[in-house]
Structures are given as C-alpha cells and as structure tokens.
C-alpha cells in the first residue's frame, strides 16, 4: 500500500493524507488536514494490531499519528482552533521514530519544528526553530530546545551513530530565508 501527504500551502484539504491500495490503486482512506502535509510518512505499529500506523506532518504544526488500518486519527500535535504560529509552532519536518524517552514503553519521536512560511522572504526577523522529542503516546512535546544559533530550521533531524560505538548524535541544520 502507499501513503501520500499532499495539499496546497495555506489551505485546508479533504485529501491531506491518502492511503492507496497497492494491489488495485483504490483509495483505502483519506484524512482532512488544515494545511499541506509534505513529510515522508513514517510507520510503526502503535495500536499493536500488526498493521503499521502512519506518522506524518507538514505546515502549521501539522503532525499526526493515524491508524493505518482505518485512517482514524490517533493523535495530532496541534488540535487547537487558534493559529499555531501565534504560539510559536510552525512546520514539522520529517520526524524519526526513536527509542522510548518518556518511560512509558512506547517509541517516541524526534522532530524539527520551524520556518514561518507565512512571512515574506524579505523579513529578516524570523522565529527560531526547535528540535523536539514528541511523546509517542499522545503527541505532546516532551522536550524542546531552541536551535543553538536561534535561527530557523528547515531540515529534518537525523539521529545516528557516527562512530559505531552506540553513542548517538543528532544532526540538524539551521538558517533561513535571508541567512547567507
């Protein structure tokens, strides 16, 4: 089967996330979203039903965990009716599933959030990006850190063992529209 994110920047869509049957091309389910979902989906079996569930995100604090079997929402990071940008939440970039950090036995999520796409490219005073650990149980921020240079971030974080010694590093980038 195939899972796709889509949409148009700044617009709600009934087809923000689409599951397509790999055998016949029929639509299995769709999910309406508040804004464009541009991440590559990640999969893990949150519901323990032997069917991978879907973690996907995009603009304006769109980060959702969706039941892979039926397309029902398990949780979303931002469910408030207010504009998430007013609370300092921007775009989510493709997250990574990481080992449990919260002690609840469920994998958690490493993500970058940043990049206020509503600002004109000439605006140099831009809000900083954050590297975050999201609780896999409920989608809330467990740990957040402003990137060290307080610039924007548009890059998905990568966790890796650079030296093969089980000492993991998080690699991410910063910069922005007007940073040379």
PDB file of C-alpha atoms in Angstrom:
ATOM      1  CA  UNK A   1       0.000   0.000   0.000  1.00  0.00           C
ATOM      2  CA  UNK A   2       1.052   3.627  -0.470  1.00  0.00           C
ATOM      3  CA  UNK A   3       0.586   6.588   1.892  1.00  0.00           C
ATOM      4  CA  UNK A   4       0.820  10.117   0.468  1.00  0.00           C
ATOM      5  CA  UNK A   5       0.723  13.549   2.044  1.00  0.00           C
ATOM      6  CA  UNK A   6      -0.469  16.470  -0.040  1.00  0.00           C
ATOM      7  CA  UNK A   7      -2.268  19.761  -0.216  1.00  0.00           C
ATOM      8  CA  UNK A   8      -1.693  23.388  -1.063  1.00  0.00           C
ATOM      9  CA  UNK A   9       0.254  25.725   1.209  1.00  0.00           C
ATOM     10  CA  UNK A  10      -2.164  27.625   3.438  1.00  0.00           C
ATOM     11  CA  UNK A  11      -5.328  25.716   2.555  1.00  0.00           C
ATOM     12  CA  UNK A  12      -7.418  23.020   4.178  1.00  0.00           C
ATOM     13  CA  UNK A  13      -7.909  19.892   2.110  1.00  0.00           C
ATOM     14  CA  UNK A  14     -10.044  16.749   2.402  1.00  0.00           C
ATOM     15  CA  UNK A  15      -7.083  14.830   0.946  1.00  0.00           C
ATOM     16  CA  UNK A  16      -4.176  15.857   3.194  1.00  0.00           C
ATOM     17  CA  UNK A  17      -3.265  12.210   3.774  1.00  0.00           C
ATOM     18  CA  UNK A  18      -4.299   9.442   1.398  1.00  0.00           C
ATOM     19  CA  UNK A  19      -3.861   5.658   1.687  1.00  0.00           C
ATOM     20  CA  UNK A  20      -3.914   3.787  -1.624  1.00  0.00           C
ATOM     21  CA  UNK A  21      -4.268   0.022  -2.009  1.00  0.00           C
ATOM     22  CA  UNK A  22      -1.050  -1.227  -3.591  1.00  0.00           C
ATOM     23  CA  UNK A  23      -2.822  -4.119  -5.291  1.00  0.00           C
ATOM     24  CA  UNK A  24      -5.530  -2.241  -7.194  1.00  0.00           C
ATOM     25  CA  UNK A  25      -4.965   1.507  -6.760  1.00  0.00           C
ATOM     26  CA  UNK A  26      -8.221   2.079  -4.900  1.00  0.00           C
ATOM     27  CA  UNK A  27      -8.350   4.617  -2.094  1.00  0.00           C
ATOM     28  CA  UNK A  28      -8.344   2.911   1.307  1.00  0.00           C
ATOM     29  CA  UNK A  29      -8.897   6.072   3.339  1.00  0.00           C
ATOM     30  CA  UNK A  30      -8.275   9.812   3.350  1.00  0.00           C
ATOM     31  CA  UNK A  31      -7.781  12.367   6.107  1.00  0.00           C
ATOM     32  CA  UNK A  32      -8.689  16.043   6.023  1.00  0.00           C
ATOM     33  CA  UNK A  33      -5.916  18.387   7.143  1.00  0.00           C
ATOM     34  CA  UNK A  34      -5.667  22.087   7.982  1.00  0.00           C
ATOM     35  CA  UNK A  35      -2.681  22.625   5.727  1.00  0.00           C
ATOM     36  CA  UNK A  36      -0.233  20.931   3.377  1.00  0.00           C
ATOM     37  CA  UNK A  37       1.286  17.629   4.524  1.00  0.00           C
ATOM     38  CA  UNK A  38       4.702  17.458   2.867  1.00  0.00           C
ATOM     39  CA  UNK A  39       6.598  14.947   5.026  1.00  0.00           C
ATOM     40  CA  UNK A  40       7.569  11.462   4.059  1.00  0.00           C
ATOM     41  CA  UNK A  41       5.399   9.240   6.253  1.00  0.00           C
ATOM     42  CA  UNK A  42       6.950   7.032   8.908  1.00  0.00           C
ATOM     43  CA  UNK A  43       5.440   3.792  10.113  1.00  0.00           C
ATOM     44  CA  UNK A  44       5.243   1.959  13.413  1.00  0.00           C
ATOM     45  CA  UNK A  45       2.601  -0.255  14.957  1.00  0.00           C
ATOM     46  CA  UNK A  46       1.311   1.992  17.730  1.00  0.00           C
ATOM     47  CA  UNK A  47      -2.014   0.122  18.019  1.00  0.00           C
ATOM     48  CA  UNK A  48      -0.397  -3.352  18.248  1.00  0.00           C
ATOM     49  CA  UNK A  49      -2.705  -4.762  15.557  1.00  0.00           C
ATOM     50  CA  UNK A  50       0.143  -5.870  13.240  1.00  0.00           C
ATOM     51  CA  UNK A  51      -0.707  -3.041  10.828  1.00  0.00           C
ATOM     52  CA  UNK A  52       1.675  -0.104  10.709  1.00  0.00           C
ATOM     53  CA  UNK A  53       0.248   3.218  11.776  1.00  0.00           C
ATOM     54  CA  UNK A  54       1.236   6.423   9.979  1.00  0.00           C
ATOM     55  CA  UNK A  55       3.207   9.359  11.365  1.00  0.00           C
ATOM     56  CA  UNK A  56       3.174  12.352   9.008  1.00  0.00           C
ATOM     57  CA  UNK A  57       3.430  16.118   9.245  1.00  0.00           C
ATOM     58  CA  UNK A  58       3.655  19.404   7.436  1.00  0.00           C
ATOM     59  CA  UNK A  59       2.839  23.090   7.685  1.00  0.00           C
ATOM     60  CA  UNK A  60       1.400  24.990  10.656  1.00  0.00           C
ATOM     61  CA  UNK A  61       2.177  22.392  13.352  1.00  0.00           C
ATOM     62  CA  UNK A  62       0.590  19.542  11.390  1.00  0.00           C
ATOM     63  CA  UNK A  63       1.949  16.340  12.943  1.00  0.00           C
ATOM     64  CA  UNK A  64      -0.411  13.383  13.189  1.00  0.00           C
ATOM     65  CA  UNK A  65      -0.413   9.724  14.086  1.00  0.00           C
ATOM     66  CA  UNK A  66      -3.065   7.907  12.051  1.00  0.00           C
ATOM     67  CA  UNK A  67      -4.392   4.378  12.441  1.00  0.00           C
ATOM     68  CA  UNK A  68      -3.051   2.565   9.381  1.00  0.00           C
ATOM     69  CA  UNK A  69      -5.923   0.079   9.295  1.00  0.00           C
ATOM     70  CA  UNK A  70      -8.797   2.550   9.030  1.00  0.00           C
ATOM     71  CA  UNK A  71      -7.445   6.106   8.730  1.00  0.00           C
ATOM     72  CA  UNK A  72      -8.764   7.252  12.105  1.00  0.00           C
ATOM     73  CA  UNK A  73      -6.805   9.901  13.962  1.00  0.00           C
ATOM     74  CA  UNK A  74      -4.902   8.554  16.979  1.00  0.00           C
ATOM     75  CA  UNK A  75      -3.468  11.951  17.944  1.00  0.00           C
ATOM     76  CA  UNK A  76      -2.365  15.255  16.488  1.00  0.00           C
ATOM     77  CA  UNK A  77       0.189  17.670  17.871  1.00  0.00           C
ATOM     78  CA  UNK A  78      -1.964  20.771  17.387  1.00  0.00           C
ATOM     79  CA  UNK A  79      -5.720  20.378  17.717  1.00  0.00           C
ATOM     80  CA  UNK A  80      -6.426  23.900  18.935  1.00  0.00           C
ATOM     81  CA  UNK A  81      -8.560  26.120  16.686  1.00  0.00           C
ATOM     82  CA  UNK A  82      -6.103  29.027  17.012  1.00  0.00           C
ATOM     83  CA  UNK A  83      -3.228  29.654  14.626  1.00  0.00           C
ATOM     84  CA  UNK A  84      -0.256  27.578  15.879  1.00  0.00           C
ATOM     85  CA  UNK A  85       2.155  30.255  14.609  1.00  0.00           C
ATOM     86  CA  UNK A  86       0.818  32.566  17.330  1.00  0.00           C
ATOM     87  CA  UNK A  87       2.051  30.014  19.890  1.00  0.00           C
ATOM     88  CA  UNK A  88       5.469  29.580  18.282  1.00  0.00           C
ATOM     89  CA  UNK A  89       4.758  26.366  16.327  1.00  0.00           C
ATOM     90  CA  UNK A  90       5.499  26.248  12.621  1.00  0.00           C
ATOM     91  CA  UNK A  91       6.294  23.488  10.132  1.00  0.00           C
ATOM     92  CA  UNK A  92       7.186  19.946  11.136  1.00  0.00           C
ATOM     93  CA  UNK A  93       9.843  18.283   9.026  1.00  0.00           C
ATOM     94  CA  UNK A  94      10.075  14.524   8.508  1.00  0.00           C
ATOM     95  CA  UNK A  95      10.462  13.071  12.013  1.00  0.00           C
ATOM     96  CA  UNK A  96      12.276   9.975  13.177  1.00  0.00           C
ATOM     97  CA  UNK A  97      10.886   7.270  15.427  1.00  0.00           C
ATOM     98  CA  UNK A  98      13.258   6.864  18.377  1.00  0.00           C
ATOM     99  CA  UNK A  99      13.514   4.592  21.400  1.00  0.00           C
ATOM    100  CA  UNK A 100      11.226   5.380  24.326  1.00  0.00           C
ATOM    101  CA  UNK A 101      12.429   8.521  26.121  1.00  0.00           C
ATOM    102  CA  UNK A 102       9.365   9.113  28.342  1.00  0.00           C
ATOM    103  CA  UNK A 103       9.438   5.777  30.188  1.00  0.00           C
ATOM    104  CA  UNK A 104       6.002   4.619  29.025  1.00  0.00           C
ATOM    105  CA  UNK A 105       7.221   1.745  26.837  1.00  0.00           C
ATOM    106  CA  UNK A 106       6.159   3.383  23.548  1.00  0.00           C
ATOM    107  CA  UNK A 107       8.601   4.721  20.953  1.00  0.00           C
ATOM    108  CA  UNK A 108       8.857   8.493  20.837  1.00  0.00           C
ATOM    109  CA  UNK A 109       9.506  10.934  18.017  1.00  0.00           C
ATOM    110  CA  UNK A 110      12.433  13.208  17.183  1.00  0.00           C
ATOM    111  CA  UNK A 111      11.322  16.201  15.117  1.00  0.00           C
ATOM    112  CA  UNK A 112      12.339  19.657  13.952  1.00  0.00           C
ATOM    113  CA  UNK A 113       9.785  22.468  14.021  1.00  0.00           C
ATOM    114  CA  UNK A 114      10.405  25.825  12.434  1.00  0.00           C
ATOM    115  CA  UNK A 115      10.160  28.023   9.403  1.00  0.00           C
ATOM    116  CA  UNK A 116       7.314  30.528   9.475  1.00  0.00           C
ATOM    117  CA  UNK A 117       6.191  30.148   5.865  1.00  0.00           C
ATOM    118  CA  UNK A 118       3.667  32.977   6.293  1.00  0.00           C
ATOM    119  CA  UNK A 119       6.451  35.584   6.453  1.00  0.00           C
ATOM    120  CA  UNK A 120       7.669  37.351   3.334  1.00  0.00           C
ATOM    121  CA  UNK A 121      11.145  36.212   2.238  1.00  0.00           C
ATOM    122  CA  UNK A 122      12.469  39.728   2.829  1.00  0.00           C
ATOM    123  CA  UNK A 123      11.565  39.552   6.557  1.00  0.00           C
ATOM    124  CA  UNK A 124      14.860  39.030   8.394  1.00  0.00           C
ATOM    125  CA  UNK A 125      13.462  38.901  11.939  1.00  0.00           C
ATOM    126  CA  UNK A 126      12.325  35.282  11.922  1.00  0.00           C
ATOM    127  CA  UNK A 127      11.365  32.994  14.801  1.00  0.00           C
ATOM    128  CA  UNK A 128      13.838  30.303  15.874  1.00  0.00           C
ATOM    129  CA  UNK A 129      13.434  26.632  15.116  1.00  0.00           C
ATOM    130  CA  UNK A 130      13.180  23.875  17.702  1.00  0.00           C
ATOM    131  CA  UNK A 131      14.460  20.324  17.958  1.00  0.00           C
ATOM    132  CA  UNK A 132      11.877  18.299  19.841  1.00  0.00           C
ATOM    133  CA  UNK A 133      11.094  14.963  21.362  1.00  0.00           C
ATOM    134  CA  UNK A 134       7.392  14.235  20.968  1.00  0.00           C
ATOM    135  CA  UNK A 135       5.656  11.754  23.267  1.00  0.00           C
ATOM    136  CA  UNK A 136       4.585   8.792  21.124  1.00  0.00           C
ATOM    137  CA  UNK A 137       1.564   8.109  23.364  1.00  0.00           C
ATOM    138  CA  UNK A 138      -0.221  11.439  22.938  1.00  0.00           C
ATOM    139  CA  UNK A 139       1.724  13.701  20.561  1.00  0.00           C
ATOM    140  CA  UNK A 140       2.711  16.307  23.132  1.00  0.00           C
ATOM    141  CA  UNK A 141       6.127  17.947  23.339  1.00  0.00           C
ATOM    142  CA  UNK A 142       8.201  16.043  25.898  1.00  0.00           C
ATOM    143  CA  UNK A 143      11.431  18.008  25.412  1.00  0.00           C
ATOM    144  CA  UNK A 144      12.119  21.058  23.256  1.00  0.00           C
ATOM    145  CA  UNK A 145      15.278  23.018  22.568  1.00  0.00           C
ATOM    146  CA  UNK A 146      15.747  26.158  20.529  1.00  0.00           C
ATOM    147  CA  UNK A 147      18.433  25.530  17.919  1.00  0.00           C
ATOM    148  CA  UNK A 148      21.795  26.855  19.174  1.00  0.00           C
ATOM    149  CA  UNK A 149      22.029  29.861  16.831  1.00  0.00           C
ATOM    150  CA  UNK A 150      18.333  30.787  17.290  1.00  0.00           C
ATOM    151  CA  UNK A 151      17.816  30.747  13.524  1.00  0.00           C
ATOM    152  CA  UNK A 152      15.119  28.915  11.624  1.00  0.00           C
ATOM    153  CA  UNK A 153      15.350  25.268  10.763  1.00  0.00           C
ATOM    154  CA  UNK A 154      14.016  23.625   7.628  1.00  0.00           C
ATOM    155  CA  UNK A 155      15.890  20.349   7.929  1.00  0.00           C
ATOM    156  CA  UNK A 156      14.653  17.030   9.261  1.00  0.00           C
ATOM    157  CA  UNK A 157      16.843  15.912  12.168  1.00  0.00           C
ATOM    158  CA  UNK A 158      18.861  12.739  11.798  1.00  0.00           C
ATOM    159  CA  UNK A 159      19.892  10.550  14.717  1.00  0.00           C
ATOM    160  CA  UNK A 160      22.880   8.368  14.021  1.00  0.00           C
ATOM    161  CA  UNK A 161      25.806   6.503  15.499  1.00  0.00           C
ATOM    162  CA  UNK A 162      28.669   8.306  13.750  1.00  0.00           C
ATOM    163  CA  UNK A 163      31.476   6.216  15.238  1.00  0.00           C
ATOM    164  CA  UNK A 164      29.759   2.836  15.586  1.00  0.00           C
ATOM    165  CA  UNK A 165      30.106   2.988  19.387  1.00  0.00           C
ATOM    166  CA  UNK A 166      26.407   3.243  20.380  1.00  0.00           C
ATOM    167  CA  UNK A 167      26.910   6.925  21.217  1.00  0.00           C
ATOM    168  CA  UNK A 168      24.193   8.621  19.170  1.00  0.00           C
ATOM    169  CA  UNK A 169      24.279  12.140  17.769  1.00  0.00           C
ATOM    170  CA  UNK A 170      21.504  14.323  16.419  1.00  0.00           C
ATOM    171  CA  UNK A 171      22.395  16.167  13.233  1.00  0.00           C
ATOM    172  CA  UNK A 172      20.312  19.127  12.090  1.00  0.00           C
ATOM    173  CA  UNK A 173      20.747  22.336  10.142  1.00  0.00           C
ATOM    174  CA  UNK A 174      19.741  25.937  10.650  1.00  0.00           C
ATOM    175  CA  UNK A 175      19.460  29.004   8.510  1.00  0.00           C
ATOM    176  CA  UNK A 176      16.543  30.608   6.772  1.00  0.00           C
ATOM    177  CA  UNK A 177      15.105  32.729   4.042  1.00  0.00           C
ATOM    178  CA  UNK A 178      17.614  35.567   4.386  1.00  0.00           C
ATOM    179  CA  UNK A 179      20.597  33.829   6.004  1.00  0.00           C
ATOM    180  CA  UNK A 180      23.591  33.803   3.669  1.00  0.00           C
TER     181      UNK A 180
END
